[in-house]
Short mmCIF file of C-alpha atoms and ligand atoms in Angstrom, two decimals:
data_model
loop_
_atom_site.label_atom_id
_atom_site.label_comp_id
_atom_site.label_asym_id
_atom_site.label_seq_id
_atom_site.Cartn_x
_atom_site.Cartn_y
_atom_site.Cartn_z
CA UNK A 1 -136.69 -90.26 -177.65
CA UNK A 2 -136.00 -92.87 -180.50
CA UNK A 3 -140.06 -93.97 -179.34
CA UNK A 4 -142.41 -92.99 -176.65
CA UNK A 5 -144.10 -95.17 -174.48
CA UNK A 6 -147.78 -93.69 -172.66
CA UNK A 7 -150.20 -95.61 -170.32
CA UNK A 8 -154.21 -94.55 -172.03
CA UNK A 9 -155.96 -96.12 -169.03
CA UNK A 10 -155.62 -99.69 -170.02
CA UNK A 11 -153.89 -99.38 -173.47
CA UNK A 12 -150.29 -99.53 -173.28
CA UNK A 13 -149.24 -97.04 -176.84
CA UNK A 14 -145.31 -97.47 -177.98
CA UNK A 15 -144.84 -94.91 -180.35
CA UNK A 16 -141.87 -95.06 -183.21
CA UNK A 17 -139.90 -91.72 -182.69
CA UNK A 18 -137.75 -91.11 -185.44
CA UNK A 19 -139.59 -89.49 -188.56
CA UNK A 20 -137.41 -87.63 -189.67
CA UNK A 21 -136.05 -91.61 -191.06
CA UNK A 22 -139.29 -92.72 -191.46
CA UNK A 23 -139.50 -94.73 -187.98
CA UNK A 24 -136.68 -96.86 -189.14
CA UNK A 25 -135.57 -98.77 -185.99
CA UNK A 26 -132.18 -98.24 -184.11
CA UNK A 27 -131.18 -99.93 -181.73
CA UNK A 28 -132.21 -97.72 -179.12
CA UNK A 29 -136.07 -98.59 -180.32
CA UNK A 30 -135.17 -101.66 -179.53
CA UNK A 31 -134.24 -100.63 -176.19
CA UNK A 32 -138.09 -99.42 -175.82
CA UNK A 33 -139.58 -102.85 -177.35
CA UNK A 34 -137.86 -104.28 -173.71
CA UNK A 35 -139.00 -101.55 -171.72
CA UNK A 36 -142.51 -102.32 -173.85
CA UNK A 37 -142.62 -105.76 -172.01
CA UNK A 38 -141.32 -104.67 -168.75
CA UNK A 39 -144.31 -103.13 -168.30
CA UNK A 40 -147.38 -104.61 -169.63
CA UNK A 41 -145.70 -107.63 -167.51
CA UNK A 42 -145.40 -105.43 -164.96
CA UNK A 43 -148.41 -103.99 -164.86
CA UNK A 44 -152.05 -106.88 -164.53
CA UNK A 45 -154.18 -103.79 -165.26
CA UNK A 46 -152.08 -103.52 -168.93
CA UNK A 47 -155.22 -105.27 -171.70
CA UNK A 48 -153.97 -103.60 -175.42
CA UNK A 49 -150.60 -103.00 -176.33
CA UNK A 50 -149.54 -100.38 -179.36
CA UNK A 51 -147.32 -100.02 -181.55
CA UNK A 52 -147.33 -96.94 -183.76
CA UNK A 53 -144.82 -94.51 -185.11
CA UNK A 54 -144.72 -90.78 -185.41
CA UNK A 55 -145.95 -88.83 -188.22
CA UNK A 56 -148.63 -89.24 -190.63
CA UNK A 57 -146.36 -90.83 -193.65
CA UNK A 58 -144.89 -93.36 -191.84
CA UNK A 59 -145.12 -96.27 -189.56
CA UNK A 60 -142.52 -97.96 -189.96
CA UNK A 61 -139.41 -98.13 -193.22
CA UNK A 62 -137.96 -101.17 -191.18
CA UNK A 63 -133.80 -100.96 -190.24
CA UNK A 64 -131.97 -97.75 -190.14
CA UNK A 65 -129.66 -99.01 -193.24
CA UNK A 66 -126.69 -95.59 -192.06
CA UNK A 67 -126.99 -97.78 -188.58
CA UNK A 68 -127.01 -101.38 -190.00
CA UNK A 69 -125.18 -100.80 -193.54
CA UNK A 70 -121.84 -101.27 -191.52
CA UNK A 71 -122.54 -104.78 -190.78
CA UNK A 72 -121.01 -106.89 -193.13
CA UNK A 73 -120.81 -110.52 -192.78
CA UNK A 74 -122.49 -113.23 -191.54
CA UNK A 75 -121.82 -113.03 -188.18
CA UNK A 76 -122.76 -109.48 -187.71
CA UNK A 77 -125.66 -109.55 -189.00
CA UNK A 78 -126.76 -112.77 -187.23
CA UNK A 79 -125.64 -110.69 -184.02
CA UNK A 80 -128.09 -107.92 -184.32
CA UNK A 81 -131.04 -109.58 -186.28
CA UNK A 82 -131.26 -111.67 -183.74
CA UNK A 83 -131.21 -110.15 -181.21
CA UNK A 84 -133.69 -107.83 -182.53
CA UNK A 85 -136.14 -110.85 -183.21
CA UNK A 86 -135.60 -111.96 -179.94
CA UNK A 87 -137.19 -109.41 -178.40
CA UNK A 88 -139.69 -109.12 -181.01
CA UNK A 89 -141.64 -112.28 -179.60
CA UNK A 90 -140.95 -111.45 -176.44
CA UNK A 91 -143.47 -108.39 -178.02
CA UNK A 92 -145.67 -111.22 -180.08
CA UNK A 93 -145.71 -113.18 -176.68
CA UNK A 94 -147.11 -110.74 -174.21
CA UNK A 95 -150.27 -112.56 -172.56
CA UNK A 96 -151.93 -109.44 -173.82
CA UNK A 97 -153.28 -108.56 -177.51
CA UNK A 98 -151.52 -106.72 -179.57
CA UNK A 99 -152.14 -103.97 -182.05
CA UNK A 100 -150.71 -102.73 -184.65
CA UNK A 101 -151.92 -98.76 -185.84
CA UNK A 102 -150.02 -98.04 -188.73
CA UNK A 103 -150.03 -93.95 -189.36
CA UNK A 104 -148.28 -94.26 -193.03
CA UNK A 105 -146.53 -96.91 -195.01
CA UNK A 106 -144.61 -99.81 -193.59
CA UNK A 107 -142.14 -101.68 -194.76
CA UNK A 108 -139.18 -103.77 -194.40
CA UNK A 109 -138.50 -104.58 -191.00
CA UNK A 110 -141.28 -102.39 -190.02
CA UNK A 111 -144.06 -104.30 -192.14
CA UNK A 112 -143.19 -107.85 -190.06
CA UNK A 113 -143.03 -105.93 -186.90
CA UNK A 114 -147.01 -105.03 -188.31
CA UNK A 115 -147.19 -109.33 -188.90
CA UNK A 116 -146.48 -109.73 -185.33
CA UNK A 117 -149.03 -108.02 -184.07
CA UNK A 118 -152.02 -109.67 -184.07
CA UNK A 119 -154.69 -106.79 -185.38
CA UNK A 120 -153.37 -104.51 -187.97
CA UNK A 121 -155.09 -101.00 -188.68
CA UNK A 122 -153.83 -99.86 -191.14
CA UNK A 123 -154.36 -96.46 -192.33
CA UNK A 124 -156.07 -95.13 -195.72
CA UNK A 125 -153.31 -94.24 -197.41
CA UNK A 126 -150.53 -96.40 -196.07
CA UNK A 127 -148.42 -98.69 -198.31
CA UNK A 128 -147.03 -102.18 -196.51
CA UNK A 129 -144.21 -104.17 -197.69
CA UNK A 130 -142.25 -107.31 -197.66
CA UNK A 131 -139.28 -105.28 -199.54
CA UNK A 132 -136.16 -107.18 -198.46
CA UNK A 133 -136.06 -109.50 -201.35
CA UNK A 134 -135.13 -106.23 -203.86
CA UNK A 135 -131.41 -105.58 -201.46
CA UNK A 136 -131.46 -109.20 -201.29
CA UNK A 137 -132.45 -111.13 -198.56
CA UNK A 138 -134.95 -112.09 -196.63
CA UNK A 139 -136.78 -110.68 -193.75
CA UNK A 140 -134.89 -111.31 -190.98
CA UNK A 141 -136.76 -110.66 -187.69
CA UNK A 142 -139.46 -113.78 -188.41
CA UNK A 143 -141.56 -111.61 -190.69
CA UNK A 144 -142.17 -114.63 -192.81
CA UNK A 145 -142.75 -116.84 -190.45
CA UNK A 146 -145.22 -114.84 -188.90
CA UNK A 147 -146.67 -113.99 -192.28
CA UNK A 148 -147.27 -117.99 -192.30
CA UNK A 149 -149.65 -118.01 -188.48
CA UNK A 150 -151.58 -115.07 -189.68
CA UNK A 151 -154.37 -117.85 -191.86
CA UNK A 152 -154.45 -115.56 -194.39
CA UNK A 153 -154.15 -117.90 -197.86
CA UNK A 154 -151.35 -119.79 -199.29
CA UNK A 155 -150.85 -117.90 -202.63
CA UNK A 156 -151.00 -113.96 -201.08
CA UNK A 157 -148.79 -114.49 -198.16
CA UNK A 158 -145.74 -116.17 -200.97
CA UNK A 159 -146.90 -113.39 -202.33
CA UNK A 160 -146.48 -110.62 -200.34
CA UNK A 161 -142.72 -112.67 -199.36
CA UNK A 162 -141.71 -113.17 -203.05
CA UNK A 163 -142.73 -110.17 -204.70
CA UNK A 164 -140.48 -107.90 -202.01
CA UNK A 165 -143.17 -104.79 -203.05
CA UNK A 166 -145.68 -102.75 -201.10
CA UNK A 167 -149.46 -102.81 -201.31
CA UNK A 168 -151.94 -101.00 -200.61
CA UNK A 169 -153.79 -100.72 -197.39
CA UNK A 170 -157.60 -101.98 -199.54
CA UNK A 171 -155.21 -104.93 -201.21
CA UNK A 172 -153.75 -105.92 -197.88
CA UNK A 173 -157.49 -105.49 -196.17
CA UNK A 174 -158.81 -107.83 -199.11
CA UNK A 175 -155.68 -110.37 -198.67
CA UNK A 176 -156.56 -110.76 -194.33
CA UNK A 177 -153.78 -109.12 -193.56
CA UNK A 178 -155.07 -105.63 -192.20
CA UNK A 179 -157.79 -106.53 -189.78
CA UNK A 180 -158.77 -102.85 -190.56
CA UNK A 181 -158.73 -100.01 -193.24
CA UNK A 182 -159.36 -96.83 -191.28
CA UNK A 183 -159.02 -92.51 -192.47
CA UNK A 184 -158.56 -90.09 -190.90
CA UNK A 185 -156.90 -89.23 -186.83
CA UNK A 186 -155.12 -93.31 -185.38
CA UNK A 187 -156.37 -93.10 -182.32
CA UNK A 188 -160.16 -91.88 -183.33
CA UNK A 189 -159.67 -95.70 -185.53
CA UNK A 190 -157.91 -97.70 -182.65
CA UNK A 191 -160.87 -97.12 -180.33
CA UNK A 192 -163.53 -97.38 -182.36
CA UNK A 193 -161.79 -100.95 -182.97
CA UNK A 194 -160.64 -101.42 -179.47
CA UNK A 195 -164.54 -100.35 -177.30
CA UNK A 196 -165.92 -104.20 -176.93
CA UNK A 197 -162.94 -105.35 -176.39
CA UNK A 198 -161.82 -103.13 -173.70
CA UNK A 199 -164.81 -104.76 -171.72
CA UNK A 200 -163.88 -108.20 -170.90
CA UNK A 201 -161.00 -109.02 -167.50
CA UNK A 202 -158.11 -108.78 -168.07
CA UNK A 203 -157.80 -112.58 -167.13
CA UNK A 204 -160.34 -113.17 -170.33
CA UNK A 205 -158.32 -111.25 -173.04
CA UNK A 206 -154.10 -113.53 -171.96
CA UNK A 207 -156.37 -116.74 -171.25
CA UNK A 208 -157.34 -116.25 -175.11
CA UNK A 209 -154.17 -115.17 -175.57
CA UNK A 210 -151.92 -117.33 -174.14
CA UNK A 211 -153.83 -119.52 -176.55
CA UNK A 212 -151.97 -118.95 -179.34
CA UNK A 213 -148.69 -118.56 -177.38
CA UNK A 214 -149.02 -122.88 -177.12
CA UNK A 215 -150.36 -123.43 -180.15
CA UNK A 216 -147.35 -121.47 -181.42
CA UNK A 217 -144.95 -123.44 -178.78
CA UNK A 218 -146.04 -125.70 -180.11
CA UNK A 219 -145.93 -125.91 -184.07
CA UNK A 220 -142.11 -124.32 -182.64
CA UNK A 221 -142.54 -120.48 -183.99
CA UNK A 222 -139.19 -119.06 -182.60
CA UNK A 223 -137.71 -122.24 -183.90
CA UNK A 224 -138.61 -120.70 -187.08
CA UNK A 225 -138.62 -117.82 -186.65
CA UNK A 226 -134.24 -118.10 -185.78
CA UNK A 227 -133.76 -119.82 -188.83
CA UNK A 228 -134.79 -117.35 -190.89
CA UNK A 229 -132.79 -115.21 -188.95
CA UNK A 230 -130.22 -116.97 -189.71
CA UNK A 231 -130.79 -117.29 -193.46
CA UNK A 232 -131.50 -113.37 -193.97
CA UNK A 233 -128.17 -113.35 -192.40
CA UNK A 234 -125.92 -116.00 -194.95
CA UNK A 235 -127.67 -113.60 -197.78
CA UNK A 236 -126.77 -110.38 -195.49
CA UNK A 237 -123.26 -111.17 -196.04
CA UNK A 238 -123.87 -112.01 -200.19
CA UNK A 239 -122.69 -108.92 -203.17
CA UNK A 240 -126.47 -108.39 -204.43
CA UNK A 241 -127.13 -107.44 -200.57
CA UNK A 242 -124.22 -104.33 -199.64
CA UNK A 243 -124.45 -103.15 -203.28
CA UNK A 244 -128.38 -102.39 -203.10
CA UNK A 245 -127.77 -100.57 -199.78
CA UNK A 246 -125.11 -98.52 -200.76
CA UNK A 247 -127.25 -98.10 -203.89
CA UNK A 248 -129.90 -96.75 -201.42
CA UNK A 249 -128.24 -94.63 -199.66
CA UNK A 250 -126.02 -93.48 -202.41
CA UNK A 251 -129.69 -92.40 -204.05
C1 LIG B 301 -132.35 -104.68 -190.71
C2 LIG B 301 -133.06 -105.80 -191.92
C3 LIG B 301 -134.64 -105.78 -191.24
C4 LIG B 301 -134.67 -107.43 -191.89
O1 LIG B 301 -135.65 -107.05 -192.71
O2 LIG B 301 -135.21 -107.79 -190.86
C5 LIG B 301 -134.69 -104.86 -192.54
O3 LIG B 301 -135.71 -103.49 -192.22
S1 LIG B 301 -134.94 -104.10 -194.30
C6 LIG B 301 -135.14 -103.17 -194.98
C7 LIG B 301 -135.00 -101.78 -194.35
N1 LIG B 301 -135.70 -101.03 -194.87
C8 LIG B 301 -135.76 -100.25 -195.75
O4 LIG B 301 -134.87 -101.07 -197.76
C9 LIG B 301 -136.93 -99.33 -196.57
C10 LIG B 301 -136.14 -97.82 -197.12
N2 LIG B 301 -137.02 -96.90 -196.86
C11 LIG B 301 -137.59 -97.08 -198.01
O5 LIG B 301 -138.12 -97.93 -198.80
C12 LIG B 301 -138.64 -95.76 -198.03
O6 LIG B 301 -137.11 -94.14 -197.56
C13 LIG B 301 -139.75 -94.41 -198.22
C14 LIG B 301 -140.64 -95.44 -199.06
C15 LIG B 301 -139.28 -95.54 -196.38
C16 LIG B 301 -140.48 -93.52 -198.03
O7 LIG B 301 -139.67 -93.04 -198.82
P1 LIG B 301 -139.20 -91.44 -200.09
O8 LIG B 301 -139.84 -91.12 -200.73
O9 LIG B 301 -140.70 -90.92 -199.12
O10 LIG B 301 -138.50 -91.05 -198.52
P2 LIG B 301 -136.51 -90.96 -198.85
O11 LIG B 301 -136.69 -93.00 -199.28
O12 LIG B 301 -136.78 -89.87 -199.69
O13 LIG B 301 -136.51 -91.38 -197.80
C17 LIG B 301 -135.99 -90.15 -196.97
C18 LIG B 301 -134.58 -90.03 -195.71
O14 LIG B 301 -134.86 -91.42 -195.24
C19 LIG B 301 -134.44 -92.02 -195.04
N3 LIG B 301 -134.52 -93.70 -195.60
C20 LIG B 301 -135.71 -94.34 -194.98
N4 LIG B 301 -135.88 -94.87 -194.68
C21 LIG B 301 -135.05 -95.53 -193.87
C22 LIG B 301 -133.80 -96.54 -193.47
N5 LIG B 301 -135.00 -97.47 -193.23
N6 LIG B 301 -132.98 -96.48 -192.59
C23 LIG B 301 -132.24 -95.23 -192.84
N7 LIG B 301 -132.05 -93.86 -193.52
C24 LIG B 301 -133.05 -94.07 -194.17
C25 LIG B 301 -133.41 -92.13 -196.65
O15 LIG B 301 -133.01 -91.83 -196.59
C26 LIG B 301 -133.58 -89.97 -197.07
O16 LIG B 301 -132.42 -90.11 -196.66
P3 LIG B 301 -132.27 -88.43 -196.72
O17 LIG B 301 -130.81 -88.68 -196.21
O18 LIG B 301 -132.47 -87.35 -197.26
O19 LIG B 301 -131.71 -89.31 -198.24
#
C-alpha cells in the first residue's frame, strides 16, 4: 500500500509509504487522504491527526513526477491539481488539530502538505522548501494560501515561496514555520509534543479547531486555494515547466 493508517489510542496516524521515490504523492495516496478524513469523521474518539512519511530520509517529495509529468495541458493539470487540493483542504479542515511529523525532507507538494497542518514537528536533519519555482510553476495544492495563514512574518513567507529552495530545520523554526525541531525517534517526539494536548476532551479540541475553520471560511481560504490551483495550471502548460521536469527525470 502507498500509505498506512494506524490508530494509536486517540491519535490517528497517516504514513505516506513510498520511500523508494521519497514518498511522492500519487492517486493512491490521495485516496488514502480521503480515507483518513472518513476515519476521523466517523470516530469521535480521535483527538489528533498526524501525517508522516515512511523511512528516515523524506517526509514527502511532492507530486509523483513520473506520473504527473504526463499531464501537459492547463486543463489536464487543473483536473489533477484541483482534485488533490480539494482532498487536502478536507484534511486541513478536519475538526481536530493536525500534526505534520516530518521524518525528513519535505519539498514541493510535500512542503504544502506539511504547511496545511496545524503543527510541524521537524526532524533536525530535514530540509523543507517550496521548490516548485525551480520547475516553472507555483504551489499547486494551495501551499501558498496555507502559508499566509500561519502567522509568519510576511517577508519570510513570501521569501519561502519565491526563493524556491529547501531550508534547514533550525532556520524554519526561527521564522516560525516549524513548530518544533526534534532529534531521535519521531514517535517519541510526537508523544512528548502531544502529551498535554491529548488530555482535554475531544469536544474542547474540536471547538478550538472550528474557530480556525470559521476564520478560513470568513476569509475565503478555499477560494484562494482554488485560484492558486488555477494559476499553477496555467504555468504548468508552459514550456519552462515541462523542460524542467524532463531535465529532472533525465538527470
Ligand atoms: C504536482 C505538483 C506539486 C505541487 O507543487 O502542487 C509538486 O509537488 S511539484 C514538485 C515535485 N517534486 C519535486 O520536484 C521534488 C523532486 N525530488 C527531489 O528534489 C529530490 O529527489 C529529493 C530532494 C526529494 C531527494 O534527493 P536525493 O538526491 O536524495 O534523491 P534523488 O533526487 O536521486 O531521487 C531518488 C529517486 O527518487 C526519484 N524521485 C524523487 N522525487 C520524486 C518525485 N517527486 N516524483 C518522482 N520520482 C521522484 C528520483 O527521480 C530518483 O529516481 P531514480 O530512478 O533513482 O533516478
